[in-house]
Amino acid sequence: MLCFILNLILQIPYNILIAVIIGVTNVIPFFGPIIGAVPCIMILIIVDPWSALRFAVLVLALQQFDGNILGPKILGDSTGLSAIWVLVSIVVCGGLFGFPGMLLGVPTFAVLYALVQEWVNHRLKEKGIDGDGNPLLPPREVSGDDESDL
């Protein structure tokens, strides 16, 4: 929506088409904005080169705003993955499954990461260690005759 509104303000032709392409490809972390901007700029170069230049500057500014301010504010650490794991999942799943792999790679990897983390924490708990590597405290025994235990 933000791209569409800014396209209207800057009077860029085919603003609905361009905003939809940018919105769909922006779902892909890291590479999505580049993947979406290239065909849009090529379309605009054919129609109006000055619009293409305005759009290139707009996309650069919009992606900086989205990546550094808006994205972290909205998403936070919702996936629980570090940036390197996000990048690895995009590259690996994109290489194996193409565009659908780029879209579904990060959520799939986040689920697998959570399952493995849960399994490892369960195994550590069986050995008397918590998830951070600290020993677990033995449970306190409650005796029936002492009121301080209540």
Short mmCIF file of N, CA and C in Angstrom, two decimals:
data_model
loop_
_atom_site.label_atom_id
_atom_site.label_comp_id
_atom_site.label_asym_id
_atom_site.label_seq_id
_atom_site.Cartn_x
_atom_site.Cartn_y
_atom_site.Cartn_z
N MET A 1 0.82 -1.20 0.00
CA MET A 1 0.00 0.00 0.00
C MET A 1 0.86 1.26 0.00
N LEU A 2 1.94 1.21 0.76
CA LEU A 2 2.83 2.37 0.83
C LEU A 2 3.45 2.65 -0.53
N CYS A 3 3.85 1.60 -1.23
CA CYS A 3 4.41 1.77 -2.58
C CYS A 3 3.37 2.37 -3.52
N PHE A 4 2.14 1.91 -3.43
CA PHE A 4 1.08 2.43 -4.29
C PHE A 4 0.84 3.92 -4.03
N ILE A 5 0.77 4.30 -2.76
CA ILE A 5 0.53 5.71 -2.41
C ILE A 5 1.68 6.59 -2.88
N LEU A 6 2.91 6.12 -2.67
CA LEU A 6 4.07 6.90 -3.12
C LEU A 6 4.17 6.96 -4.64
N ASN A 7 3.75 5.90 -5.32
CA ASN A 7 3.70 5.93 -6.78
C ASN A 7 2.69 6.98 -7.27
N LEU A 8 1.56 7.08 -6.58
CA LEU A 8 0.57 8.09 -6.96
C LEU A 8 1.13 9.50 -6.75
N ILE A 9 1.81 9.70 -5.63
CA ILE A 9 2.37 11.02 -5.34
C ILE A 9 3.43 11.41 -6.37
N LEU A 10 4.28 10.44 -6.75
CA LEU A 10 5.35 10.73 -7.71
C LEU A 10 4.90 10.60 -9.16
N GLN A 11 3.62 10.30 -9.38
CA GLN A 11 3.02 10.20 -10.71
C GLN A 11 3.77 9.20 -11.60
N ILE A 12 3.97 8.01 -11.06
CA ILE A 12 4.63 6.94 -11.81
C ILE A 12 3.55 6.15 -12.54
N PRO A 13 3.72 5.93 -13.85
CA PRO A 13 2.71 5.19 -14.61
C PRO A 13 2.63 3.72 -14.18
N TYR A 14 1.49 3.11 -14.45
CA TYR A 14 1.22 1.71 -14.10
C TYR A 14 1.43 1.47 -12.60
N ASN A 15 0.96 2.39 -11.79
CA ASN A 15 1.23 2.32 -10.36
C ASN A 15 0.61 1.10 -9.68
N ILE A 16 -0.55 0.64 -10.12
CA ILE A 16 -1.16 -0.54 -9.51
C ILE A 16 -0.35 -1.79 -9.82
N LEU A 17 0.03 -1.96 -11.08
CA LEU A 17 0.83 -3.11 -11.50
C LEU A 17 2.16 -3.14 -10.74
N ILE A 18 2.81 -2.01 -10.66
CA ILE A 18 4.12 -1.93 -10.01
C ILE A 18 3.99 -2.18 -8.51
N ALA A 19 2.96 -1.63 -7.89
CA ALA A 19 2.77 -1.83 -6.45
C ALA A 19 2.48 -3.29 -6.13
N VAL A 20 1.72 -3.97 -6.99
CA VAL A 20 1.42 -5.38 -6.76
C VAL A 20 2.70 -6.22 -6.90
N ILE A 21 3.50 -5.95 -7.93
CA ILE A 21 4.76 -6.69 -8.11
C ILE A 21 5.68 -6.47 -6.91
N ILE A 22 5.82 -5.23 -6.47
CA ILE A 22 6.67 -4.92 -5.31
C ILE A 22 6.13 -5.58 -4.05
N GLY A 23 4.82 -5.55 -3.86
CA GLY A 23 4.21 -6.15 -2.67
C GLY A 23 4.38 -7.66 -2.61
N VAL A 24 4.20 -8.32 -3.75
CA VAL A 24 4.32 -9.78 -3.78
C VAL A 24 5.77 -10.21 -3.55
N THR A 25 6.70 -9.56 -4.21
CA THR A 25 8.10 -9.97 -4.06
C THR A 25 8.71 -9.49 -2.76
N ASN A 26 8.11 -8.53 -2.09
CA ASN A 26 8.63 -8.05 -0.81
C ASN A 26 8.44 -9.09 0.30
N VAL A 27 7.64 -10.12 0.03
CA VAL A 27 7.46 -11.20 0.99
C VAL A 27 8.77 -11.97 1.17
N ILE A 28 9.59 -12.01 0.14
CA ILE A 28 10.86 -12.71 0.20
C ILE A 28 11.87 -11.82 0.92
N PRO A 29 12.42 -12.29 2.04
CA PRO A 29 13.40 -11.45 2.74
C PRO A 29 14.69 -11.29 1.93
N PHE A 30 15.39 -10.21 2.14
CA PHE A 30 16.67 -9.86 1.53
C PHE A 30 16.59 -9.61 0.02
N PHE A 31 16.26 -10.64 -0.77
CA PHE A 31 16.33 -10.53 -2.22
C PHE A 31 15.03 -10.09 -2.87
N GLY A 32 13.93 -10.16 -2.17
CA GLY A 32 12.62 -9.85 -2.73
C GLY A 32 12.51 -8.46 -3.33
N PRO A 33 12.96 -7.42 -2.62
CA PRO A 33 12.87 -6.08 -3.20
C PRO A 33 13.64 -5.94 -4.52
N ILE A 34 14.78 -6.58 -4.61
CA ILE A 34 15.57 -6.52 -5.85
C ILE A 34 14.86 -7.28 -6.96
N ILE A 35 14.34 -8.47 -6.61
CA ILE A 35 13.63 -9.28 -7.60
C ILE A 35 12.43 -8.53 -8.15
N GLY A 36 11.73 -7.78 -7.31
CA GLY A 36 10.56 -7.04 -7.76
C GLY A 36 10.88 -5.74 -8.47
N ALA A 37 11.96 -5.08 -8.05
CA ALA A 37 12.28 -3.77 -8.63
C ALA A 37 12.81 -3.87 -10.06
N VAL A 38 13.55 -4.92 -10.36
CA VAL A 38 14.17 -5.03 -11.69
C VAL A 38 13.14 -5.05 -12.82
N PRO A 39 12.12 -5.93 -12.80
CA PRO A 39 11.15 -5.88 -13.90
C PRO A 39 10.35 -4.58 -13.93
N CYS A 40 10.08 -4.01 -12.75
CA CYS A 40 9.33 -2.75 -12.72
C CYS A 40 10.13 -1.62 -13.37
N ILE A 41 11.40 -1.56 -13.06
CA ILE A 41 12.26 -0.53 -13.67
C ILE A 41 12.35 -0.75 -15.17
N MET A 42 12.42 -2.00 -15.61
CA MET A 42 12.49 -2.28 -17.05
C MET A 42 11.21 -1.83 -17.76
N ILE A 43 10.07 -2.07 -17.12
CA ILE A 43 8.79 -1.61 -17.70
C ILE A 43 8.78 -0.09 -17.79
N LEU A 44 9.23 0.57 -16.74
CA LEU A 44 9.19 2.03 -16.71
C LEU A 44 10.21 2.66 -17.65
N ILE A 45 11.33 2.00 -17.89
CA ILE A 45 12.31 2.54 -18.85
C ILE A 45 11.69 2.61 -20.24
N ILE A 46 10.89 1.61 -20.58
CA ILE A 46 10.23 1.61 -21.89
C ILE A 46 9.22 2.75 -21.99
N VAL A 47 8.47 2.97 -20.93
CA VAL A 47 7.41 3.98 -20.94
C VAL A 47 7.96 5.39 -20.75
N ASP A 48 8.74 5.59 -19.68
CA ASP A 48 9.25 6.92 -19.35
C ASP A 48 10.53 6.76 -18.51
N PRO A 49 11.70 7.01 -19.09
CA PRO A 49 12.96 6.82 -18.35
C PRO A 49 13.06 7.66 -17.07
N TRP A 50 12.49 8.87 -17.07
CA TRP A 50 12.55 9.69 -15.85
C TRP A 50 11.70 9.10 -14.74
N SER A 51 10.59 8.47 -15.11
CA SER A 51 9.78 7.76 -14.11
C SER A 51 10.54 6.56 -13.55
N ALA A 52 11.30 5.91 -14.42
CA ALA A 52 12.11 4.77 -13.96
C ALA A 52 13.15 5.22 -12.95
N LEU A 53 13.75 6.38 -13.19
CA LEU A 53 14.74 6.91 -12.25
C LEU A 53 14.08 7.29 -10.92
N ARG A 54 12.93 7.97 -11.00
CA ARG A 54 12.20 8.32 -9.77
C ARG A 54 11.80 7.06 -9.00
N PHE A 55 11.36 6.04 -9.74
CA PHE A 55 10.95 4.79 -9.09
C PHE A 55 12.14 4.08 -8.44
N ALA A 56 13.29 4.08 -9.09
CA ALA A 56 14.48 3.44 -8.52
C ALA A 56 14.86 4.09 -7.19
N VAL A 57 14.81 5.42 -7.15
CA VAL A 57 15.11 6.13 -5.91
C VAL A 57 14.04 5.83 -4.86
N LEU A 58 12.79 5.79 -5.30
CA LEU A 58 11.68 5.47 -4.40
C LEU A 58 11.84 4.08 -3.79
N VAL A 59 12.15 3.09 -4.61
CA VAL A 59 12.29 1.72 -4.12
C VAL A 59 13.47 1.62 -3.15
N LEU A 60 14.55 2.29 -3.46
CA LEU A 60 15.71 2.28 -2.56
C LEU A 60 15.33 2.87 -1.20
N ALA A 61 14.68 4.02 -1.20
CA ALA A 61 14.27 4.65 0.06
C ALA A 61 13.21 3.81 0.79
N LEU A 62 12.26 3.28 0.04
CA LEU A 62 11.19 2.48 0.63
C LEU A 62 11.74 1.21 1.27
N GLN A 63 12.68 0.56 0.64
CA GLN A 63 13.25 -0.66 1.20
C GLN A 63 14.13 -0.38 2.41
N GLN A 64 14.79 0.76 2.42
CA GLN A 64 15.56 1.14 3.61
C GLN A 64 14.62 1.37 4.79
N PHE A 65 13.52 2.06 4.53
CA PHE A 65 12.52 2.29 5.58
C PHE A 65 11.92 0.98 6.05
N ASP A 66 11.56 0.13 5.11
CA ASP A 66 10.92 -1.13 5.44
C ASP A 66 11.87 -2.06 6.19
N GLY A 67 13.09 -2.17 5.71
CA GLY A 67 14.03 -3.10 6.31
C GLY A 67 14.59 -2.66 7.65
N ASN A 68 14.73 -1.36 7.85
CA ASN A 68 15.39 -0.87 9.06
C ASN A 68 14.44 -0.35 10.13
N ILE A 69 13.23 0.05 9.74
CA ILE A 69 12.31 0.64 10.72
C ILE A 69 11.02 -0.17 10.82
N LEU A 70 10.30 -0.29 9.72
CA LEU A 70 8.97 -0.90 9.74
C LEU A 70 9.01 -2.41 10.00
N GLY A 71 9.87 -3.12 9.28
CA GLY A 71 9.95 -4.57 9.41
C GLY A 71 10.26 -5.05 10.82
N PRO A 72 11.35 -4.55 11.41
CA PRO A 72 11.64 -4.98 12.79
C PRO A 72 10.55 -4.59 13.78
N LYS A 73 9.89 -3.45 13.55
CA LYS A 73 8.82 -3.01 14.44
C LYS A 73 7.63 -3.98 14.36
N ILE A 74 7.27 -4.40 13.16
CA ILE A 74 6.11 -5.28 12.97
C ILE A 74 6.45 -6.72 13.32
N LEU A 75 7.54 -7.23 12.74
CA LEU A 75 7.85 -8.64 12.90
C LEU A 75 8.58 -8.95 14.20
N GLY A 76 9.47 -8.04 14.60
CA GLY A 76 10.28 -8.33 15.78
C GLY A 76 11.10 -9.58 15.54
N ASP A 77 11.11 -10.43 16.51
CA ASP A 77 11.79 -11.71 16.37
C ASP A 77 10.77 -12.83 16.27
N SER A 78 9.77 -12.65 15.43
CA SER A 78 8.65 -13.60 15.36
C SER A 78 9.09 -14.97 14.90
N THR A 79 10.10 -15.06 14.04
CA THR A 79 10.52 -16.37 13.59
C THR A 79 11.49 -17.02 14.56
N GLY A 80 12.20 -16.23 15.35
CA GLY A 80 13.17 -16.79 16.28
C GLY A 80 14.46 -17.20 15.60
N LEU A 81 14.66 -16.83 14.35
CA LEU A 81 15.86 -17.19 13.61
C LEU A 81 16.81 -16.00 13.53
N SER A 82 18.09 -16.28 13.55
CA SER A 82 19.06 -15.21 13.34
C SER A 82 19.12 -14.91 11.84
N ALA A 83 19.71 -13.79 11.50
CA ALA A 83 19.77 -13.35 10.10
C ALA A 83 20.50 -14.36 9.22
N ILE A 84 21.53 -14.99 9.74
CA ILE A 84 22.29 -15.95 8.92
C ILE A 84 21.43 -17.17 8.57
N TRP A 85 20.58 -17.64 9.51
CA TRP A 85 19.72 -18.78 9.22
C TRP A 85 18.63 -18.40 8.22
N VAL A 86 18.15 -17.18 8.29
CA VAL A 86 17.16 -16.71 7.30
C VAL A 86 17.80 -16.71 5.92
N LEU A 87 19.00 -16.18 5.81
CA LEU A 87 19.70 -16.13 4.52
C LEU A 87 19.99 -17.54 4.00
N VAL A 88 20.45 -18.43 4.87
CA VAL A 88 20.73 -19.81 4.46
C VAL A 88 19.45 -20.49 3.97
N SER A 89 18.35 -20.31 4.70
CA SER A 89 17.11 -20.97 4.29
C SER A 89 16.60 -20.43 2.95
N ILE A 90 16.77 -19.15 2.70
CA ILE A 90 16.33 -18.59 1.42
C ILE A 90 17.19 -19.14 0.28
N VAL A 91 18.49 -19.14 0.47
CA VAL A 91 19.40 -19.60 -0.59
C VAL A 91 19.20 -21.09 -0.87
N VAL A 92 19.15 -21.90 0.19
CA VAL A 92 19.03 -23.35 0.00
C VAL A 92 17.66 -23.71 -0.58
N CYS A 93 16.59 -23.21 0.02
CA CYS A 93 15.25 -23.55 -0.47
C CYS A 93 14.98 -22.93 -1.84
N GLY A 94 15.52 -21.75 -2.09
CA GLY A 94 15.39 -21.15 -3.42
C GLY A 94 16.12 -21.95 -4.47
N GLY A 95 17.30 -22.47 -4.12
CA GLY A 95 18.05 -23.31 -5.06
C GLY A 95 17.38 -24.64 -5.32
N LEU A 96 16.75 -25.20 -4.30
CA LEU A 96 16.10 -26.50 -4.46
C LEU A 96 14.72 -26.41 -5.10
N PHE A 97 13.94 -25.38 -4.71
CA PHE A 97 12.54 -25.34 -5.12
C PHE A 97 12.15 -24.08 -5.89
N GLY A 98 13.13 -23.22 -6.22
CA GLY A 98 12.83 -22.02 -7.00
C GLY A 98 12.08 -20.97 -6.20
N PHE A 99 11.22 -20.22 -6.88
CA PHE A 99 10.49 -19.13 -6.25
C PHE A 99 9.62 -19.58 -5.08
N PRO A 100 8.86 -20.71 -5.21
CA PRO A 100 8.09 -21.16 -4.04
C PRO A 100 8.99 -21.49 -2.85
N GLY A 101 10.18 -22.01 -3.12
CA GLY A 101 11.12 -22.29 -2.04
C GLY A 101 11.58 -21.04 -1.33
N MET A 102 11.74 -19.94 -2.08
CA MET A 102 12.13 -18.67 -1.45
C MET A 102 11.01 -18.15 -0.56
N LEU A 103 9.78 -18.36 -0.96
CA LEU A 103 8.65 -17.89 -0.15
C LEU A 103 8.44 -18.74 1.09
N LEU A 104 8.54 -20.05 0.94
CA LEU A 104 8.21 -20.96 2.03
C LEU A 104 9.42 -21.44 2.82
N GLY A 105 10.62 -21.08 2.39
CA GLY A 105 11.83 -21.57 3.04
C GLY A 105 11.99 -21.10 4.47
N VAL A 106 11.79 -19.81 4.72
CA VAL A 106 11.99 -19.26 6.07
C VAL A 106 10.96 -19.81 7.07
N PRO A 107 9.65 -19.81 6.75
CA PRO A 107 8.72 -20.38 7.73
C PRO A 107 8.95 -21.87 7.98
N THR A 108 9.27 -22.61 6.93
CA THR A 108 9.54 -24.04 7.09
C THR A 108 10.76 -24.25 7.97
N PHE A 109 11.82 -23.50 7.70
CA PHE A 109 13.04 -23.62 8.50
C PHE A 109 12.79 -23.20 9.94
N ALA A 110 11.96 -22.19 10.16
CA ALA A 110 11.65 -21.75 11.52
C ALA A 110 10.92 -22.85 12.30
N VAL A 111 10.00 -23.55 11.64
CA VAL A 111 9.30 -24.66 12.30
C VAL A 111 10.26 -25.78 12.62
N LEU A 112 11.12 -26.15 11.65
CA LEU A 112 12.10 -27.21 11.90
C LEU A 112 13.06 -26.82 13.01
N TYR A 113 13.48 -25.57 13.03
CA TYR A 113 14.39 -25.06 14.06
C TYR A 113 13.74 -25.16 15.44
N ALA A 114 12.46 -24.79 15.54
CA ALA A 114 11.75 -24.86 16.82
C ALA A 114 11.59 -26.31 17.28
N LEU A 115 11.29 -27.22 16.36
CA LEU A 115 11.14 -28.63 16.72
C LEU A 115 12.46 -29.22 17.21
N VAL A 116 13.55 -28.92 16.52
CA VAL A 116 14.86 -29.43 16.93
C VAL A 116 15.25 -28.83 18.28
N GLN A 117 14.98 -27.55 18.48
CA GLN A 117 15.30 -26.90 19.75
C GLN A 117 14.50 -27.53 20.90
N GLU A 118 13.23 -27.82 20.65
CA GLU A 118 12.40 -28.46 21.68
C GLU A 118 12.92 -29.86 22.00
N TRP A 119 13.31 -30.62 20.98
CA TRP A 119 13.84 -31.97 21.17
C TRP A 119 15.15 -31.92 21.96
N VAL A 120 16.04 -31.00 21.62
CA VAL A 120 17.32 -30.87 22.32
C VAL A 120 17.09 -30.48 23.78
N ASN A 121 16.19 -29.52 24.03
CA ASN A 121 15.89 -29.12 25.41
C ASN A 121 15.31 -30.27 26.22
N HIS A 122 14.48 -31.10 25.59
CA HIS A 122 13.92 -32.27 26.27
C HIS A 122 15.02 -33.25 26.64
N ARG A 123 15.94 -33.50 25.71
CA ARG A 123 17.05 -34.42 25.98
C ARG A 123 17.96 -33.87 27.07
N LEU A 124 18.19 -32.55 27.06
CA LEU A 124 19.02 -31.95 28.11
C LEU A 124 18.34 -32.05 29.48
N LYS A 125 17.03 -31.87 29.50
CA LYS A 125 16.29 -31.95 30.76
C LYS A 125 16.37 -33.36 31.35
N GLU A 126 16.36 -34.37 30.48
CA GLU A 126 16.52 -35.75 30.94
C GLU A 126 17.88 -35.95 31.60
N LYS A 127 18.87 -35.22 31.18
CA LYS A 127 20.22 -35.33 31.73
C LYS A 127 20.46 -34.37 32.89
N GLY A 128 19.44 -33.58 33.26
CA GLY A 128 19.56 -32.68 34.39
C GLY A 128 20.18 -31.33 34.05
N ILE A 129 20.03 -30.91 32.79
CA ILE A 129 20.59 -29.64 32.34
C ILE A 129 19.48 -28.83 31.69
N ASP A 130 19.45 -27.51 31.96
CA ASP A 130 18.43 -26.69 31.30
C ASP A 130 18.90 -26.28 29.90
N GLY A 131 18.07 -25.53 29.19
CA GLY A 131 18.36 -25.14 27.81
C GLY A 131 19.58 -24.25 27.66
N ASP A 132 19.99 -23.57 28.74
CA ASP A 132 21.16 -22.70 28.68
C ASP A 132 22.44 -23.40 29.09
N GLY A 133 22.35 -24.69 29.47
CA GLY A 133 23.53 -25.44 29.87
C GLY A 133 23.80 -25.43 31.36
N ASN A 134 22.90 -24.87 32.14
CA ASN A 134 23.06 -24.83 33.59
C ASN A 134 22.42 -26.07 34.21
N PRO A 135 22.99 -26.57 35.31
CA PRO A 135 22.37 -27.74 35.96
C PRO A 135 21.02 -27.38 36.56
N LEU A 136 20.10 -28.31 36.46
CA LEU A 136 18.78 -28.10 37.05
C LEU A 136 18.85 -28.36 38.55
N LEU A 137 18.12 -27.59 39.33
CA LEU A 137 18.07 -27.78 40.76
C LEU A 137 17.16 -28.95 41.08
N PRO A 138 17.56 -29.78 42.04
CA PRO A 138 16.66 -30.90 42.39
C PRO A 138 15.39 -30.36 43.03
N PRO A 139 14.27 -31.02 42.84
CA PRO A 139 13.00 -30.53 43.42
C PRO A 139 13.06 -30.58 44.94
N ARG A 140 12.49 -29.55 45.59
CA ARG A 140 12.43 -29.49 47.05
C ARG A 140 11.43 -30.50 47.56
N GLU A 141 11.81 -31.19 48.61
CA GLU A 141 10.89 -32.16 49.22
C GLU A 141 10.00 -31.43 50.21
N VAL A 142 8.73 -31.75 50.21
CA VAL A 142 7.77 -31.12 51.10
C VAL A 142 7.40 -32.13 52.17
N SER A 143 7.63 -31.73 53.42
CA SER A 143 7.25 -32.61 54.53
C SER A 143 5.92 -32.12 55.11
N GLY A 144 5.13 -33.02 55.63
CA GLY A 144 3.80 -32.67 56.12
C GLY A 144 3.80 -31.99 57.47
N ASP A 145 4.87 -32.07 58.28
CA ASP A 145 4.84 -31.53 59.62
C ASP A 145 5.41 -30.11 59.73
N ASP A 146 6.01 -29.59 58.72
CA ASP A 146 6.61 -28.26 58.78
C ASP A 146 5.73 -27.26 58.07
N GLU A 147 5.28 -26.22 58.77
CA GLU A 147 4.38 -25.23 58.18
C GLU A 147 5.12 -24.25 57.28
N SER A 148 6.43 -24.19 57.35
CA SER A 148 7.19 -23.27 56.51
C SER A 148 7.18 -23.68 55.05
N ASP A 149 6.87 -24.95 54.76
CA ASP A 149 6.81 -25.43 53.40
C ASP A 149 5.52 -25.03 52.69
N LEU A 150 4.54 -24.54 53.43
CA LEU A 150 3.26 -24.19 52.83
C LEU A 150 3.38 -22.89 52.20
#
